[in-house]
Amino acid sequence: MEPIYHTNLEIPILSLLFGVVLILGLYKFGQIIIQKISLNNIINRYSENNYQNILVSTSLTLFIFYPLILFFNSGIIFLKIYTYIIFILGIFCLLDFSKNYFKVIINNLPIQKKPILSFNNLEILLIFLLISGFFLLSFAPVTNADSVDYHLYAAKYILEYGQYPNFLTNFHSTRLSGAGELMIVMGLLVGSEQFSSILQATGLITLFGVLKKNHANSFFWLILLSSPVLIFFISSIKPQLFNICASSFVFTIIIKEIFTKTKISNERFFQVFIFCIFILFINTQVKFSFFLSSFILTSLLIYVSIKKKIYFKIFITLVTLYVLIILPPTIWKYIQFESNFFELFISPALTDTYGLKSFYTYLTNLNQGNFLLWMIVPQ
């Protein structure tokens, strides 16, 4: 890692280039996984082809390596090997794209071939400029306060010591870091500090695939891309926007299964259920606040399952994925911090350790006050 990292400090453009190559590697790996386990039969019902490749590969990466890093000091070695394999895949993907550059760009523009409302030249130009602007923003060096303070710090600690920080002198890094920091670690392994911010921007690709599949018109595109909050999300390496888009994709699946007239078989829906729950449970390990949205979406999925009368399979799936994804980090925190086991399910910052009660109050009371005012002018 050291020679690559120092080279990228001397030639900063390499940091950006290596980050893009790593993204392409995840894209290619996701494509391979989707084909191997026939996920395309599920995803194609809700999204255009290849728009969920990065979502699948990233979720699988976190599923495998998060518990591995938590419980085994040698886990970082396997993460390094995996990262370099993904990087090599990205190089091959880049070479493949370069052969058919213009064809790939034209065919994969996130604009439907036959829109409900016809685009005029101004709309096409605005959409293109917004997409280009967001990705250019993600290419910038990391300057976001939270990113530099504890997300990047936690990632560098994992890279150096092979484990998550577990001391009490930095509450943010020890209590709030999660699975998402591993993607920052992957970027640092190839000397790319921008990798995670580029990954956040690619979360939009997940939504683009949904909009294209449902032939959304220009109005929806412009509403999505003109949201000011995207500037904050994409300029940060905070693991947030990518998982918001993942949850939005699951929400789209649920809505389609509730309201569409063309129903799928129980067996196919069970496969969809596994995919959705897997994504939602992984989201909870990236950021604790995703527990709320994941709980609501999981409840909706259970509601649809009850209507289809597949109770036993759904129960077994929920328990299995809970044990594999959510329980191990909870046990690790309980062991490391000697905390209240049950409070771990409702809070990332437990109040039974000195100083953490004030920290918890700081986290939860930040936006209290005049609600209507701070919705417009943040405090």
PDB file of C-alpha atoms in Angstrom, residues 40-151:
ATOM      1  CA  ASN A  40     -30.873 -10.890 -13.622  1.00  0.00           C
ATOM      2  CA  ASN A  41     -34.179 -12.774 -13.747  1.00  0.00           C
ATOM      3  CA  ILE A  42     -35.225 -10.892 -10.624  1.00  0.00           C
ATOM      4  CA  ILE A  43     -33.616  -7.481 -11.190  1.00  0.00           C
ATOM      5  CA  ASN A  44     -34.765  -7.094 -14.806  1.00  0.00           C
ATOM      6  CA  ARG A  45     -38.377  -6.861 -13.657  1.00  0.00           C
ATOM      7  CA  TYR A  46     -37.623  -3.630 -11.789  1.00  0.00           C
ATOM      8  CA  SER A  47     -34.542  -2.104 -13.405  1.00  0.00           C
ATOM      9  CA  GLU A  48     -32.675  -1.878 -16.683  1.00  0.00           C
ATOM     10  CA  ASN A  49     -29.795  -4.316 -17.205  1.00  0.00           C
ATOM     11  CA  ASN A  50     -26.426  -3.608 -15.538  1.00  0.00           C
ATOM     12  CA  TYR A  51     -27.656  -0.651 -13.454  1.00  0.00           C
ATOM     13  CA  GLN A  52     -27.564  -2.703 -10.232  1.00  0.00           C
ATOM     14  CA  ASN A  53     -24.143  -4.317 -10.729  1.00  0.00           C
ATOM     15  CA  ILE A  54     -22.334  -2.040  -8.283  1.00  0.00           C
ATOM     16  CA  LEU A  55     -25.149  -2.355  -5.728  1.00  0.00           C
ATOM     17  CA  VAL A  56     -24.892  -6.164  -5.776  1.00  0.00           C
ATOM     18  CA  SER A  57     -21.078  -6.322  -5.629  1.00  0.00           C
ATOM     19  CA  THR A  58     -20.798  -3.705  -2.862  1.00  0.00           C
ATOM     20  CA  SER A  59     -23.457  -5.368  -0.706  1.00  0.00           C
ATOM     21  CA  LEU A  60     -21.790  -8.750  -1.137  1.00  0.00           C
ATOM     22  CA  THR A  61     -18.404  -7.238  -0.259  1.00  0.00           C
ATOM     23  CA  LEU A  62     -19.729  -5.807   3.008  1.00  0.00           C
ATOM     24  CA  PHE A  63     -21.566  -9.047   3.829  1.00  0.00           C
ATOM     25  CA  ILE A  64     -18.342 -11.066   3.578  1.00  0.00           C
ATOM     26  CA  PHE A  65     -15.681  -8.733   4.936  1.00  0.00           C
ATOM     27  CA  TYR A  66     -17.414  -6.804   7.721  1.00  0.00           C
ATOM     28  CA  PRO A  67     -17.657  -9.756  10.148  1.00  0.00           C
ATOM     29  CA  LEU A  68     -14.297 -11.042   8.903  1.00  0.00           C
ATOM     30  CA  ILE A  69     -12.539  -7.794   9.885  1.00  0.00           C
ATOM     31  CA  LEU A  70     -14.451  -7.587  13.181  1.00  0.00           C
ATOM     32  CA  PHE A  71     -13.509 -11.035  14.483  1.00  0.00           C
ATOM     33  CA  PHE A  72     -10.226 -11.951  12.747  1.00  0.00           C
ATOM     34  CA  ASN A  73      -6.997  -9.938  12.662  1.00  0.00           C
ATOM     35  CA  SER A  74      -6.061 -11.692   9.427  1.00  0.00           C
ATOM     36  CA  GLY A  75      -9.255 -10.417   7.772  1.00  0.00           C
ATOM     37  CA  ILE A  76      -7.447  -7.341   6.447  1.00  0.00           C
ATOM     38  CA  ILE A  77      -5.153  -9.633   4.421  1.00  0.00           C
ATOM     39  CA  PHE A  78      -8.123 -11.151   2.607  1.00  0.00           C
ATOM     40  CA  LEU A  79      -9.591  -7.683   2.044  1.00  0.00           C
ATOM     41  CA  LYS A  80      -6.311  -6.570   0.451  1.00  0.00           C
ATOM     42  CA  ILE A  81      -6.247  -9.592  -1.865  1.00  0.00           C
ATOM     43  CA  TYR A  82      -9.889  -9.024  -2.788  1.00  0.00           C
ATOM     44  CA  THR A  83      -9.283  -5.321  -3.467  1.00  0.00           C
ATOM     45  CA  TYR A  84      -6.401  -6.015  -5.816  1.00  0.00           C
ATOM     46  CA  ILE A  85      -8.470  -8.620  -7.676  1.00  0.00           C
ATOM     47  CA  ILE A  86     -11.280  -6.071  -8.078  1.00  0.00           C
ATOM     48  CA  PHE A  87      -8.693  -3.520  -9.247  1.00  0.00           C
ATOM     49  CA  ILE A  88      -7.409  -5.917 -11.927  1.00  0.00           C
ATOM     50  CA  LEU A  89     -11.004  -6.570 -13.028  1.00  0.00           C
ATOM     51  CA  GLY A  90     -11.429  -2.809 -13.292  1.00  0.00           C
ATOM     52  CA  ILE A  91      -8.405  -2.508 -15.570  1.00  0.00           C
ATOM     53  CA  PHE A  92      -9.855  -5.123 -17.923  1.00  0.00           C
ATOM     54  CA  CYS A  93     -13.224  -3.366 -17.783  1.00  0.00           C
ATOM     55  CA  LEU A  94     -11.572  -0.025 -18.599  1.00  0.00           C
ATOM     56  CA  LEU A  95      -9.779  -1.537 -21.589  1.00  0.00           C
ATOM     57  CA  ASP A  96     -13.046  -3.059 -22.778  1.00  0.00           C
ATOM     58  CA  PHE A  97     -14.878   0.269 -22.457  1.00  0.00           C
ATOM     59  CA  SER A  98     -12.127   2.123 -24.308  1.00  0.00           C
ATOM     60  CA  LYS A  99     -12.597  -0.089 -27.359  1.00  0.00           C
ATOM     61  CA  ASN A 100     -16.230   0.891 -27.734  1.00  0.00           C
ATOM     62  CA  TYR A 101     -16.198   4.242 -25.917  1.00  0.00           C
ATOM     63  CA  PHE A 102     -18.733   6.185 -27.921  1.00  0.00           C
ATOM     64  CA  LYS A 103     -21.095   3.230 -28.324  1.00  0.00           C
ATOM     65  CA  VAL A 104     -21.095   2.569 -24.562  1.00  0.00           C
ATOM     66  CA  ILE A 105     -21.737   6.223 -23.706  1.00  0.00           C
ATOM     67  CA  ILE A 106     -24.645   6.567 -26.132  1.00  0.00           C
ATOM     68  CA  ASN A 107     -26.302   3.261 -25.196  1.00  0.00           C
ATOM     69  CA  ASN A 108     -26.018   3.829 -21.450  1.00  0.00           C
ATOM     70  CA  LEU A 109     -27.129   7.415 -21.141  1.00  0.00           C
ATOM     71  CA  PRO A 110     -29.797   7.376 -18.413  1.00  0.00           C
ATOM     72  CA  ILE A 111     -32.491   8.587 -20.803  1.00  0.00           C
ATOM     73  CA  GLN A 112     -35.208   6.237 -21.987  1.00  0.00           C
ATOM     74  CA  LYS A 113     -35.426   5.423 -25.680  1.00  0.00           C
ATOM     75  CA  LYS A 114     -39.165   6.173 -25.885  1.00  0.00           C
ATOM     76  CA  PRO A 115     -40.152   8.613 -23.127  1.00  0.00           C
ATOM     77  CA  ILE A 116     -43.736   9.310 -22.181  1.00  0.00           C
ATOM     78  CA  LEU A 117     -43.091  13.001 -22.705  1.00  0.00           C
ATOM     79  CA  SER A 118     -40.610  13.913 -25.418  1.00  0.00           C
ATOM     80  CA  PHE A 119     -37.363  15.562 -24.358  1.00  0.00           C
ATOM     81  CA  ASN A 120     -36.449  18.869 -25.847  1.00  0.00           C
ATOM     82  CA  ASN A 121     -32.843  19.910 -26.312  1.00  0.00           C
ATOM     83  CA  LEU A 122     -32.802  22.034 -23.147  1.00  0.00           C
ATOM     84  CA  GLU A 123     -33.975  19.152 -20.951  1.00  0.00           C
ATOM     85  CA  ILE A 124     -31.359  16.791 -22.369  1.00  0.00           C
ATOM     86  CA  LEU A 125     -28.661  19.425 -21.847  1.00  0.00           C
ATOM     87  CA  LEU A 126     -29.733  20.095 -18.242  1.00  0.00           C
ATOM     88  CA  ILE A 127     -29.806  16.391 -17.359  1.00  0.00           C
ATOM     89  CA  PHE A 128     -26.415  15.791 -18.953  1.00  0.00           C
ATOM     90  CA  LEU A 129     -24.873  18.801 -17.159  1.00  0.00           C
ATOM     91  CA  LEU A 130     -26.311  17.781 -13.788  1.00  0.00           C
ATOM     92  CA  ILE A 131     -25.076  14.193 -14.084  1.00  0.00           C
ATOM     93  CA  SER A 132     -21.642  15.358 -15.255  1.00  0.00           C
ATOM     94  CA  GLY A 133     -21.474  17.949 -12.483  1.00  0.00           C
ATOM     95  CA  PHE A 134     -22.245  15.450  -9.737  1.00  0.00           C
ATOM     96  CA  PHE A 135     -19.629  12.996 -10.911  1.00  0.00           C
ATOM     97  CA  LEU A 136     -17.053  15.786 -11.261  1.00  0.00           C
ATOM     98  CA  LEU A 137     -17.887  16.815  -7.696  1.00  0.00           C
ATOM     99  CA  SER A 138     -17.250  13.264  -6.511  1.00  0.00           C
ATOM    100  CA  PHE A 139     -13.791  13.412  -8.111  1.00  0.00           C
ATOM    101  CA  ALA A 140     -12.707  16.225  -5.757  1.00  0.00           C
ATOM    102  CA  PRO A 141     -10.403  15.665  -2.749  1.00  0.00           C
ATOM    103  CA  VAL A 142     -12.083  14.864   0.565  1.00  0.00           C
ATOM    104  CA  THR A 143     -12.820  18.018   2.599  1.00  0.00           C
ATOM    105  CA  ASN A 144     -16.114  17.173   4.343  1.00  0.00           C
ATOM    106  CA  ALA A 145     -15.706  17.544   8.134  1.00  0.00           C
ATOM    107  CA  ASP A 146     -17.317  14.240   9.138  1.00  0.00           C
ATOM    108  CA  SER A 147     -15.449  12.407   6.387  1.00  0.00           C
ATOM    109  CA  VAL A 148     -12.050  13.654   7.483  1.00  0.00           C
ATOM    110  CA  ASP A 149     -12.780  13.500  11.219  1.00  0.00           C
ATOM    111  CA  TYR A 150     -13.977   9.955  11.747  1.00  0.00           C
ATOM    112  CA  HIS A 151     -14.860   8.093   8.533  1.00  0.00           C
TER     113      HIS A 151
END
